[in-house]
PDB file of C-alpha atoms in Angstrom:
ATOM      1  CA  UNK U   9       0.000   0.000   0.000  1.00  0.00           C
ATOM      2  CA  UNK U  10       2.956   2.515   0.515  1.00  0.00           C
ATOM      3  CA  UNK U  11       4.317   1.809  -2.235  1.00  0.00           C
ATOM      4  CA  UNK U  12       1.137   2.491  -4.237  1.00  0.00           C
ATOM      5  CA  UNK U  13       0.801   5.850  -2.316  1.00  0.00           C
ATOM      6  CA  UNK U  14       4.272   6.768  -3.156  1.00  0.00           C
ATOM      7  CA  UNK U  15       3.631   6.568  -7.002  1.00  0.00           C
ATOM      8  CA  UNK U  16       0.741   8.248  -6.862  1.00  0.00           C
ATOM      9  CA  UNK U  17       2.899  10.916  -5.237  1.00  0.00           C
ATOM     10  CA  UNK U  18       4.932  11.389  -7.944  1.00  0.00           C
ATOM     11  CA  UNK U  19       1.858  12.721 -10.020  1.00  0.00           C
ATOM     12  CA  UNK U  20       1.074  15.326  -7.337  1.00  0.00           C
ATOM     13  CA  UNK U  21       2.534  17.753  -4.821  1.00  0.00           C
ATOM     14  CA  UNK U  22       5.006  16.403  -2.694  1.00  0.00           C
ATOM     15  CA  UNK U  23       5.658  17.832   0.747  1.00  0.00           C
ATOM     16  CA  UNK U  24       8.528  15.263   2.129  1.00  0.00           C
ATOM     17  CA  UNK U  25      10.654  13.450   0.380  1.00  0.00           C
ATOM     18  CA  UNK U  26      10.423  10.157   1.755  1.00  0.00           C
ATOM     19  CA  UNK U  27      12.392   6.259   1.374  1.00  0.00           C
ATOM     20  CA  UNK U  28       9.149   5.235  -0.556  1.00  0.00           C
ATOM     21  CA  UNK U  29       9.050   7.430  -2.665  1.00  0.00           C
ATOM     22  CA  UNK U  30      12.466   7.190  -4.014  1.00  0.00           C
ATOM     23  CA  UNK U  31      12.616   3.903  -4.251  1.00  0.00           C
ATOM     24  CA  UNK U  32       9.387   4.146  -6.214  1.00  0.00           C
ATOM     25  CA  UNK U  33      10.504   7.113  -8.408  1.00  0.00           C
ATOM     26  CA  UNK U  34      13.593   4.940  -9.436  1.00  0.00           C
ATOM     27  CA  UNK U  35      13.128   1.611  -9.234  1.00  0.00           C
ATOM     28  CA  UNK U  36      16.379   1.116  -6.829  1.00  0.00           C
ATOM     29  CA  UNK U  37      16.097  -1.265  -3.395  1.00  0.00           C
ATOM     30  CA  UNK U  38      18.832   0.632  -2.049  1.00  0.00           C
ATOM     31  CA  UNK U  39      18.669   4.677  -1.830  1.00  0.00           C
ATOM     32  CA  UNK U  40      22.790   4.340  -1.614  1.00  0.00           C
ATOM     33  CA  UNK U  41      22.221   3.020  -5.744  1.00  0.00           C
ATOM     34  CA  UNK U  42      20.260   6.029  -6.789  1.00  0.00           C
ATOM     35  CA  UNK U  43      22.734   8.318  -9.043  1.00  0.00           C
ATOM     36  CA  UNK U  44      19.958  10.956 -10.617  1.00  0.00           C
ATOM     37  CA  UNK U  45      17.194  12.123  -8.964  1.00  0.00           C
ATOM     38  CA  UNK U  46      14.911  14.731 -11.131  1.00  0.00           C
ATOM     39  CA  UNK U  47      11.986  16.364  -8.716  1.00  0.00           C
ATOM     40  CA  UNK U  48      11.091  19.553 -10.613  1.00  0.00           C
ATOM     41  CA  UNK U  49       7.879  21.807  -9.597  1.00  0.00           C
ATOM     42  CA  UNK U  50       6.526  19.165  -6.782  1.00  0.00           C
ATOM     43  CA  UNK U  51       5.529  22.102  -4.110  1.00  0.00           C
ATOM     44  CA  UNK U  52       8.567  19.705  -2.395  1.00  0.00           C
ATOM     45  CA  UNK U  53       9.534  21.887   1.101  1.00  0.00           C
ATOM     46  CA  UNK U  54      11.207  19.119   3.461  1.00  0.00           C
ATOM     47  CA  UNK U  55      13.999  17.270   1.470  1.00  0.00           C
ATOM     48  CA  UNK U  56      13.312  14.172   3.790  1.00  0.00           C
ATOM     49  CA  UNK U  57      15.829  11.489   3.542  1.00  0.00           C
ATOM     50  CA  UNK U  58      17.611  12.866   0.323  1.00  0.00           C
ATOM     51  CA  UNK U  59      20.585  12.287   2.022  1.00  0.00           C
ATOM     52  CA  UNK U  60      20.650   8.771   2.814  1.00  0.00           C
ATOM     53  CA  UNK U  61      21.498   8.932  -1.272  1.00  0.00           C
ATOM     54  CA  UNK U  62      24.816   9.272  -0.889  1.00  0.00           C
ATOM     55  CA  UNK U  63      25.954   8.239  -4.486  1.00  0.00           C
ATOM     56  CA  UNK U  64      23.991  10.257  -5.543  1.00  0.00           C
ATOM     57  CA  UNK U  65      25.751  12.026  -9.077  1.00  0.00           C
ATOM     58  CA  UNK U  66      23.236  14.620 -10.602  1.00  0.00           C
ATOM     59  CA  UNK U  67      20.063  16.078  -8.723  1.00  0.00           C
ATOM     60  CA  UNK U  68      17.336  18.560 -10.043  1.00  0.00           C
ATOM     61  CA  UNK U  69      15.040  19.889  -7.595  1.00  0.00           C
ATOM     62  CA  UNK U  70      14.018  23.080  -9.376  1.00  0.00           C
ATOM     63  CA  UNK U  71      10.855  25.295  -8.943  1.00  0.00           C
ATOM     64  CA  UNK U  72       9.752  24.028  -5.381  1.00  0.00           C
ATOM     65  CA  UNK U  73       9.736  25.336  -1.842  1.00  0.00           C
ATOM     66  CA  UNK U  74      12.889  24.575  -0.435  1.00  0.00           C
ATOM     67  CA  UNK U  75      14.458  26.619   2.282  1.00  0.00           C
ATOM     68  CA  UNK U  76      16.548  24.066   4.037  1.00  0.00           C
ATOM     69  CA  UNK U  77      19.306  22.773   2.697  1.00  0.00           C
ATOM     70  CA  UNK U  78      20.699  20.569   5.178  1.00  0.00           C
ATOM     71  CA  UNK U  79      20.031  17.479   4.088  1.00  0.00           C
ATOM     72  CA  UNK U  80      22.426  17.611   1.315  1.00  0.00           C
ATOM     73  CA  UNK U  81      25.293  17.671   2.900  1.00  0.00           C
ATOM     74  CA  UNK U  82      26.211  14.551   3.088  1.00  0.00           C
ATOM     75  CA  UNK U  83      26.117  14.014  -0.695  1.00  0.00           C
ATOM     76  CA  UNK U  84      29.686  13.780  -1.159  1.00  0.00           C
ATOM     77  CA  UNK U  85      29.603  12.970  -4.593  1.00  0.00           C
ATOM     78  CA  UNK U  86      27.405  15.059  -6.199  1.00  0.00           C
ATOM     79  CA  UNK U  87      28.155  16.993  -9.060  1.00  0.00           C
ATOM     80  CA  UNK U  88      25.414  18.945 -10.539  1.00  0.00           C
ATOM     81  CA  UNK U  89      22.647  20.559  -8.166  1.00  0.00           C
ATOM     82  CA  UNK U  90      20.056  22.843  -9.713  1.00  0.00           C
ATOM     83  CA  UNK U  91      17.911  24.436  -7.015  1.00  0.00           C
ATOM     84  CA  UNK U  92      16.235  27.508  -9.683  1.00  0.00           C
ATOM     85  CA  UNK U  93      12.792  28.621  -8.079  1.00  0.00           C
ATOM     86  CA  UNK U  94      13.037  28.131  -4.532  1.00  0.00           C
ATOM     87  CA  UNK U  95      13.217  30.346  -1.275  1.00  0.00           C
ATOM     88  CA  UNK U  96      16.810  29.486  -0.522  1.00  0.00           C
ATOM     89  CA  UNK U  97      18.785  31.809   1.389  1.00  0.00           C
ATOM     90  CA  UNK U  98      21.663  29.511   3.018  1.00  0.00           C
ATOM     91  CA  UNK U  99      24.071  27.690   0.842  1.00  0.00           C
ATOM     92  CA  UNK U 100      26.183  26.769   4.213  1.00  0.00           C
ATOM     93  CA  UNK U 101      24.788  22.904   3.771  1.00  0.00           C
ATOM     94  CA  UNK U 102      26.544  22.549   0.498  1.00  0.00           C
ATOM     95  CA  UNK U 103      30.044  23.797   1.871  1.00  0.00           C
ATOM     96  CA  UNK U 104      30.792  19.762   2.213  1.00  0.00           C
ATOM     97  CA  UNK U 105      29.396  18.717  -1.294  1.00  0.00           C
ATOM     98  CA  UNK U 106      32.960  18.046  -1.919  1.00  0.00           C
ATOM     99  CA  UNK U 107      32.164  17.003  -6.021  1.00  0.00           C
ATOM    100  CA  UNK U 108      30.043  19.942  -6.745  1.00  0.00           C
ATOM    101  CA  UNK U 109      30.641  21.638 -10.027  1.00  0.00           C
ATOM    102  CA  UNK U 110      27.609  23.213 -11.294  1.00  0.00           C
ATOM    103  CA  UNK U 111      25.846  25.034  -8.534  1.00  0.00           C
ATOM    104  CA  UNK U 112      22.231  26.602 -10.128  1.00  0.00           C
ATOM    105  CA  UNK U 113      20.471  28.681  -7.103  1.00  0.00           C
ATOM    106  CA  UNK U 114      18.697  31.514  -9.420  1.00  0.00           C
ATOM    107  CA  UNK U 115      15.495  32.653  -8.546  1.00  0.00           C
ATOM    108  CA  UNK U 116      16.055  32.342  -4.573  1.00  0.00           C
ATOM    109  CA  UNK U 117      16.479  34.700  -1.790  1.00  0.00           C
ATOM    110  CA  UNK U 118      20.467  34.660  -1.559  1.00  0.00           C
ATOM    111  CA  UNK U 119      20.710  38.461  -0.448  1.00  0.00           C
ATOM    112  CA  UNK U 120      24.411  39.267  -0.211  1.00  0.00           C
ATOM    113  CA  UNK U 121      27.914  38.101  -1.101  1.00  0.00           C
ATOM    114  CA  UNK U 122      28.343  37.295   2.374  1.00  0.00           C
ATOM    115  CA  UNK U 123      26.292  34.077   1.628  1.00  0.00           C
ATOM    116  CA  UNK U 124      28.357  32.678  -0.909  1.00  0.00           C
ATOM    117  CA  UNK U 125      31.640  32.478   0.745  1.00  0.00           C
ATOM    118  CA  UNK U 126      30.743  29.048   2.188  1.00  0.00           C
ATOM    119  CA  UNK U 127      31.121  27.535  -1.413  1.00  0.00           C
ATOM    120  CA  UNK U 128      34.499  29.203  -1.992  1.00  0.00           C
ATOM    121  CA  UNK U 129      35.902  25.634  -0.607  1.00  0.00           C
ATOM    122  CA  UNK U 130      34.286  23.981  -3.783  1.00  0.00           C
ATOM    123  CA  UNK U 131      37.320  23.471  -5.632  1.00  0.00           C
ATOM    124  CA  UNK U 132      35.392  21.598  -8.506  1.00  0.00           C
ATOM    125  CA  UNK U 133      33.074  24.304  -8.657  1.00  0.00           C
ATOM    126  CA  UNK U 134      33.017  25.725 -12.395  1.00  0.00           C
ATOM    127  CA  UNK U 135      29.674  26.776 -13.075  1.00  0.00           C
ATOM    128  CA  UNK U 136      27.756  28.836 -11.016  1.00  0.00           C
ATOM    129  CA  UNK U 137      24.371  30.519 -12.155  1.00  0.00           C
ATOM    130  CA  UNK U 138      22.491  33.028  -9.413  1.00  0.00           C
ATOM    131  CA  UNK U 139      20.645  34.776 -12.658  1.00  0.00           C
ATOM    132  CA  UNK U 140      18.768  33.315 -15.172  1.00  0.00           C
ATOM    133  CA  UNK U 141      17.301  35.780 -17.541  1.00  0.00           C
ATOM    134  CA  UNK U 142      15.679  33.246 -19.699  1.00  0.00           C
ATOM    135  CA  UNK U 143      13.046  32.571 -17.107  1.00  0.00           C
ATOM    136  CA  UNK U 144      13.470  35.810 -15.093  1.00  0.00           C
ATOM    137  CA  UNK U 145      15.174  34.632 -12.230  1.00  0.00           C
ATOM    138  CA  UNK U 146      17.145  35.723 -10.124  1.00  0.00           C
ATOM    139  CA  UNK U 147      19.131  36.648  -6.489  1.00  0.00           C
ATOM    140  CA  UNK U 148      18.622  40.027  -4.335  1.00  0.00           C
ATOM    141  CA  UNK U 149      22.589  39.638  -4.486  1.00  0.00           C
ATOM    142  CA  UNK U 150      21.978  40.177  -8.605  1.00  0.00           C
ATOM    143  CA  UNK U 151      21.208  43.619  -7.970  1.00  0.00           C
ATOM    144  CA  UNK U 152      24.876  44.595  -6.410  1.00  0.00           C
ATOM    145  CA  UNK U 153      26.328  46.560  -9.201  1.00  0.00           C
ATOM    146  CA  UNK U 154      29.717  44.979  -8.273  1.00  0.00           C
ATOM    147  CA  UNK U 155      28.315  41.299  -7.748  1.00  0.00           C
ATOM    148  CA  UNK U 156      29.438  40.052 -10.883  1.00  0.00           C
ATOM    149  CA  UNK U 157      33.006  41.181 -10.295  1.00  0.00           C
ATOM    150  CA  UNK U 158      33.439  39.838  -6.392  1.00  0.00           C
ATOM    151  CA  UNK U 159      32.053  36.609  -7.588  1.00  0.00           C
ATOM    152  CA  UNK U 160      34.786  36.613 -10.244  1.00  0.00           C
ATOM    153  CA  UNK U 161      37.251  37.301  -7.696  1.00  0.00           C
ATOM    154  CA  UNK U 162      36.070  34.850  -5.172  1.00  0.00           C
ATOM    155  CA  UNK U 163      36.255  32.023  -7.480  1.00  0.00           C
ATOM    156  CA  UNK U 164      38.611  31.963  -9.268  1.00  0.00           C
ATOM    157  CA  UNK U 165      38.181  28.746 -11.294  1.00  0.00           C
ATOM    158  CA  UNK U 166      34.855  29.778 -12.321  1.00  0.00           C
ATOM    159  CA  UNK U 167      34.209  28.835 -15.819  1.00  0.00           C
ATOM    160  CA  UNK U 168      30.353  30.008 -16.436  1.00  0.00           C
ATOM    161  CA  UNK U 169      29.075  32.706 -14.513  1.00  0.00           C
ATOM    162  CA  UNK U 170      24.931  32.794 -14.659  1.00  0.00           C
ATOM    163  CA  UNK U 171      24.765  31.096 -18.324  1.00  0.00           C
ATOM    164  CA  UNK U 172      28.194  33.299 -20.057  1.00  0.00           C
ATOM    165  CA  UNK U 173      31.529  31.811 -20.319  1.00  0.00           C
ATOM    166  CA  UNK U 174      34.257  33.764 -18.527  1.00  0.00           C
ATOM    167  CA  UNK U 175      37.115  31.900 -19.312  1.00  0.00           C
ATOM    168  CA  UNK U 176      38.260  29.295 -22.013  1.00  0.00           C
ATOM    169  CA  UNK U 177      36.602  29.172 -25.359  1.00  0.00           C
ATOM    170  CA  UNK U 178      33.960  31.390 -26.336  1.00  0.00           C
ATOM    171  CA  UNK U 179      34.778  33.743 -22.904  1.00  0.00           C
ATOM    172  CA  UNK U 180      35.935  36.615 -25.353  1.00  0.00           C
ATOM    173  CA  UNK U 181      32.781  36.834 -27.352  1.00  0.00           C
ATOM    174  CA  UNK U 182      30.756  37.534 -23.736  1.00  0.00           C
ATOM    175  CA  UNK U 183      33.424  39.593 -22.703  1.00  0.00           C
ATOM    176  CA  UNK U 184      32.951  42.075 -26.589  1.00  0.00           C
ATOM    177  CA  UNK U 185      29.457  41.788 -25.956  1.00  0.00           C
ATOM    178  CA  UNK U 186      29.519  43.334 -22.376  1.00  0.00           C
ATOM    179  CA  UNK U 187      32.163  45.774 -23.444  1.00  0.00           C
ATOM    180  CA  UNK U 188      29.904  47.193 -26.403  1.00  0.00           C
ATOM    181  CA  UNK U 189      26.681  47.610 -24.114  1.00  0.00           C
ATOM    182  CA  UNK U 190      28.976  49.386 -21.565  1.00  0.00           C
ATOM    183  CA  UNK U 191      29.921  51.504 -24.277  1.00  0.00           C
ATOM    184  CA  UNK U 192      26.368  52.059 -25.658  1.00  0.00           C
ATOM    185  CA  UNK U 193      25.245  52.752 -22.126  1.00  0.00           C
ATOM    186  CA  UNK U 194      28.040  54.695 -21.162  1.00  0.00           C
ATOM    187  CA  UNK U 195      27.718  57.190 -23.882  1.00  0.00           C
ATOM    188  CA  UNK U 196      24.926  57.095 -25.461  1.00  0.00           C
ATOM    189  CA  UNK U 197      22.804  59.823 -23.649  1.00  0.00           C
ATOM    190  CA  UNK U 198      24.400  62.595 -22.321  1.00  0.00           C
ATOM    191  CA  UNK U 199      22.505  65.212 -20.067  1.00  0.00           C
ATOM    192  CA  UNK U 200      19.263  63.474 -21.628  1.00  0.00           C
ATOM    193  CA  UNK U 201      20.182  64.484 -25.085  1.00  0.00           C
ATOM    194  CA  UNK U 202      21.352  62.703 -28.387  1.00  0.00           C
ATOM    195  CA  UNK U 203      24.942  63.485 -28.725  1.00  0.00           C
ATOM    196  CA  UNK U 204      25.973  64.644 -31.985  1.00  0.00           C
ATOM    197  CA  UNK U 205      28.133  62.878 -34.636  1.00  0.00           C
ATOM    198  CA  UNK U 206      30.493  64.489 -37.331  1.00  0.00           C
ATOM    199  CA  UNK U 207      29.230  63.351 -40.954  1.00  0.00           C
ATOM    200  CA  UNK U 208      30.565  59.833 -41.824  1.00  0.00           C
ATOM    201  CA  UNK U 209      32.903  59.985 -44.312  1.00  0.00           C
ATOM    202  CA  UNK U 210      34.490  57.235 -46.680  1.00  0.00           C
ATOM    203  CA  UNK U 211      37.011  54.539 -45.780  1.00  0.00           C
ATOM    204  CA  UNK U 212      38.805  55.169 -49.272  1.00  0.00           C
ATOM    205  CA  UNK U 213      39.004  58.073 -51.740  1.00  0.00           C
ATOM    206  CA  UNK U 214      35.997  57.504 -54.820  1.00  0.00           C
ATOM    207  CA  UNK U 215      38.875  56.498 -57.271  1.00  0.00           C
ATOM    208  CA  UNK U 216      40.398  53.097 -55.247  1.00  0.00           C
ATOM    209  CA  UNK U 217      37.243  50.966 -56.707  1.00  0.00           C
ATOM    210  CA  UNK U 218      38.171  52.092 -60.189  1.00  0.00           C
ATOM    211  CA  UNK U 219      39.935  49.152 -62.669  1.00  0.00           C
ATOM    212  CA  UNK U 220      43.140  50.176 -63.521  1.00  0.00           C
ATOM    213  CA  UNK U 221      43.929  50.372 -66.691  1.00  0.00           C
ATOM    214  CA  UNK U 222      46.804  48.632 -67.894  1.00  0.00           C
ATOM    215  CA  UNK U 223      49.207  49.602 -70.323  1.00  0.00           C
ATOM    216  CA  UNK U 224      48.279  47.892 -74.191  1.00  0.00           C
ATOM    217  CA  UNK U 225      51.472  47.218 -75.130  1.00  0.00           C
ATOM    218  CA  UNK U 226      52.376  44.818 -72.318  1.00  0.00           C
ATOM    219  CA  UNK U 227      49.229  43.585 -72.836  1.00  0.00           C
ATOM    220  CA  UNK U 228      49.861  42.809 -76.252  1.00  0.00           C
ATOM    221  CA  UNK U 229      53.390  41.526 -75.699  1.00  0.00           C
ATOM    222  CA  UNK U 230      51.891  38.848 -72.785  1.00  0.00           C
ATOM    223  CA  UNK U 231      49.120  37.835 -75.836  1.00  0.00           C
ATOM    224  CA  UNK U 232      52.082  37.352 -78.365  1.00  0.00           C
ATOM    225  CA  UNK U 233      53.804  34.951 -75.600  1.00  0.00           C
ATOM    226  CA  UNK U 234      51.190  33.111 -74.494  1.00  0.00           C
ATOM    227  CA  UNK U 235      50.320  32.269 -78.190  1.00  0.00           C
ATOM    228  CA  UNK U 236      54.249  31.053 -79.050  1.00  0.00           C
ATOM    229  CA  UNK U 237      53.696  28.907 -75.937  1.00  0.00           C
ATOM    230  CA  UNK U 238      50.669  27.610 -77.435  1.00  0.00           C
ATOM    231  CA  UNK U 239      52.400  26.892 -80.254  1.00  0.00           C
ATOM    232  CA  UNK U 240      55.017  24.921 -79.140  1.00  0.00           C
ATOM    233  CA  UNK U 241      52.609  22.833 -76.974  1.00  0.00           C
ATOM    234  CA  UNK U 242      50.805  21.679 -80.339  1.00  0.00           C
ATOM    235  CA  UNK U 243      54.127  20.804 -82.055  1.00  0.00           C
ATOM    236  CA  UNK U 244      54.938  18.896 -78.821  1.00  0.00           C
ATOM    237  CA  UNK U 245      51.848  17.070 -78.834  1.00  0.00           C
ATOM    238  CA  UNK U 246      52.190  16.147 -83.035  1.00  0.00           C
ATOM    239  CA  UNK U 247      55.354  14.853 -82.065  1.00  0.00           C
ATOM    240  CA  UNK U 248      54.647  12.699 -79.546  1.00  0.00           C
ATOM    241  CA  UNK U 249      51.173  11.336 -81.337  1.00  0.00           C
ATOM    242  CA  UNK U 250      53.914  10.388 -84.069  1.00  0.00           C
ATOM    243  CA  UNK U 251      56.131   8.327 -82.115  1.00  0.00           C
ATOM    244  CA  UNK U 252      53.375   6.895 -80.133  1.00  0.00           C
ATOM    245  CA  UNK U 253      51.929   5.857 -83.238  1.00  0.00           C
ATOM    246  CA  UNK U 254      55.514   4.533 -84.779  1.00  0.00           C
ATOM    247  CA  UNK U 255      55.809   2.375 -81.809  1.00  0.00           C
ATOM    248  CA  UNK U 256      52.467   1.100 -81.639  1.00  0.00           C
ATOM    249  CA  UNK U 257      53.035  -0.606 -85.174  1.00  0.00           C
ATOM    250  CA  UNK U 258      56.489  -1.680 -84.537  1.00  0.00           C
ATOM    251  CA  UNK U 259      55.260  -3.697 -81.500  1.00  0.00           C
ATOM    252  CA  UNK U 260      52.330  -5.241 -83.156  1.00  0.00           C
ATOM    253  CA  UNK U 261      55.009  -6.281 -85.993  1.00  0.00           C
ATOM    254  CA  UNK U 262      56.761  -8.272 -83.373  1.00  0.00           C
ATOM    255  CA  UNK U 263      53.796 -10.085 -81.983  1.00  0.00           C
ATOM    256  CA  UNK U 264      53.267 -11.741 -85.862  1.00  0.00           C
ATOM    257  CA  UNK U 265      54.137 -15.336 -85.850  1.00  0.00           C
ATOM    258  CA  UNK U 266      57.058 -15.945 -88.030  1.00  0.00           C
ATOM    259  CA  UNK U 267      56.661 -18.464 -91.041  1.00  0.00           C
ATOM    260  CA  UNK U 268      59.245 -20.423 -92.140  1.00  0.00           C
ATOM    261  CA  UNK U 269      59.594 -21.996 -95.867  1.00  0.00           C
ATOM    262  CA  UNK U 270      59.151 -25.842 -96.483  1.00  0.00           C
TER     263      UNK U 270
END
């Protein structure tokens, strides 16, 4: 009968995350065999006995009502975590998630920098994301005008910062982005008015798309080569149709059987 009741969990709300229902959700005996666990927008709120999981390798327990993080710190071995859509506002659980290396908390209540020095002992930590602008999440710390900067500093191994690559392939086409909407930003408006630009003028003067002529007689003289060339390729070519043909009928001369008088 549990069991029953735990499946039909699955297809509603779920407050607790309990043995059953694991075991029901994945088939496993043994919670210590579960390696990816995907709970996203159950109205979870008590993570239960997530922890007893402690193989556990990939977990997704986006868009519920999480605020206690605790029992997660005994998964060792975990390596991606995406908490999105929650009311998180202490990340001190995962300090011990040893394995971690992508961290998703956007859309929670994370309020200052302050909280995020717990995960600075993450040394596999590579991809963090605190601001999703796909789905409009995001962090109170988001609005720190410096945020993305400390959070640079304070981890320094930090691959992907809230969906753009910082470092390694691809980093510098964020980083040209950023730089031009500084720019635009920057100086676009000045005292609420449209600054004013000289008239554009050309890269190159009206006469560099103009063919050059060239001079006739060297064209002429280039013609009158080319043709001699020409010429001696045909005589080449009779020549060697001649001897090709000349040794064609000498060999098939050879191949006659010789007759011999009586």
């Amino acid at each position: 009968v549990d069991v029953k009741q735990g499946k039909l969990q699955t297809d509603a709300d779920i407050e607790k995350i309990t043995a059953v229902l694991l075991k029901s959700r994945t088939g496993e005996f043994d919670l210590e065999s579960i390696l990816f666990l995907k709970f996203r927008s159950h109205g979870i709120h008590d993570l239960g006995c997530i922890g007893e999981c402690i193989n556990l390798e990939r977990l997704d327990l986006s868009g519920n009502k999480i605020t206690n993080l605790a029992p997660l710190a005994s998964l060792r071995l975990l390596g991606v975590l995406n908490l999105s859509a929650n009311r998180i506002s202490n990340l001190e659980p995962l300090s011990s998630c040893d394995s971690l290396q992508s961290l998703n908390v956007a859309g929670n209540l994370i309020s200052s920098i302050e909280n995020l020095h717990c995960l600075q002992s993450l040394r596999k930590l590579e991809n963090i994301r605190l601001k999703d602008n796909t789905y409009n999440y995001s962090n109170p710390v988001c609005r720190n005008s410096s945020y993305r900067t400390v959070l640079l500093e304070m981890f320094p191994n930090i691959k992907v910062l809230d969906g753009e690559r910082v470092v390694g392939r691809g980093s510098d086409l964020y980083q040209l982005c950023k730089d031009i909407d500084d720019t635009i930003k920057a100086g676009s408006y000045k005292n609420g008015q449209v600054p004013d630009h000289a008239d554009c003028k050309p890269w190159v003067e009206d006469s560099y798309w103009e063919i050059k002529r060239s001079n006739s007689a060297i064209i002429d003289e280039a013609y009158k080569q080319f043709n001699d060339v020409l010429h001696e390729c045909r005589l080449l070519n009779n020549r060697a149709t001649h001897m090709i043909s000349q040794t064609e009928r000498s060999l098939s001369l050879k191949k006659q059987p010789k007759q011999y008088a009586v």
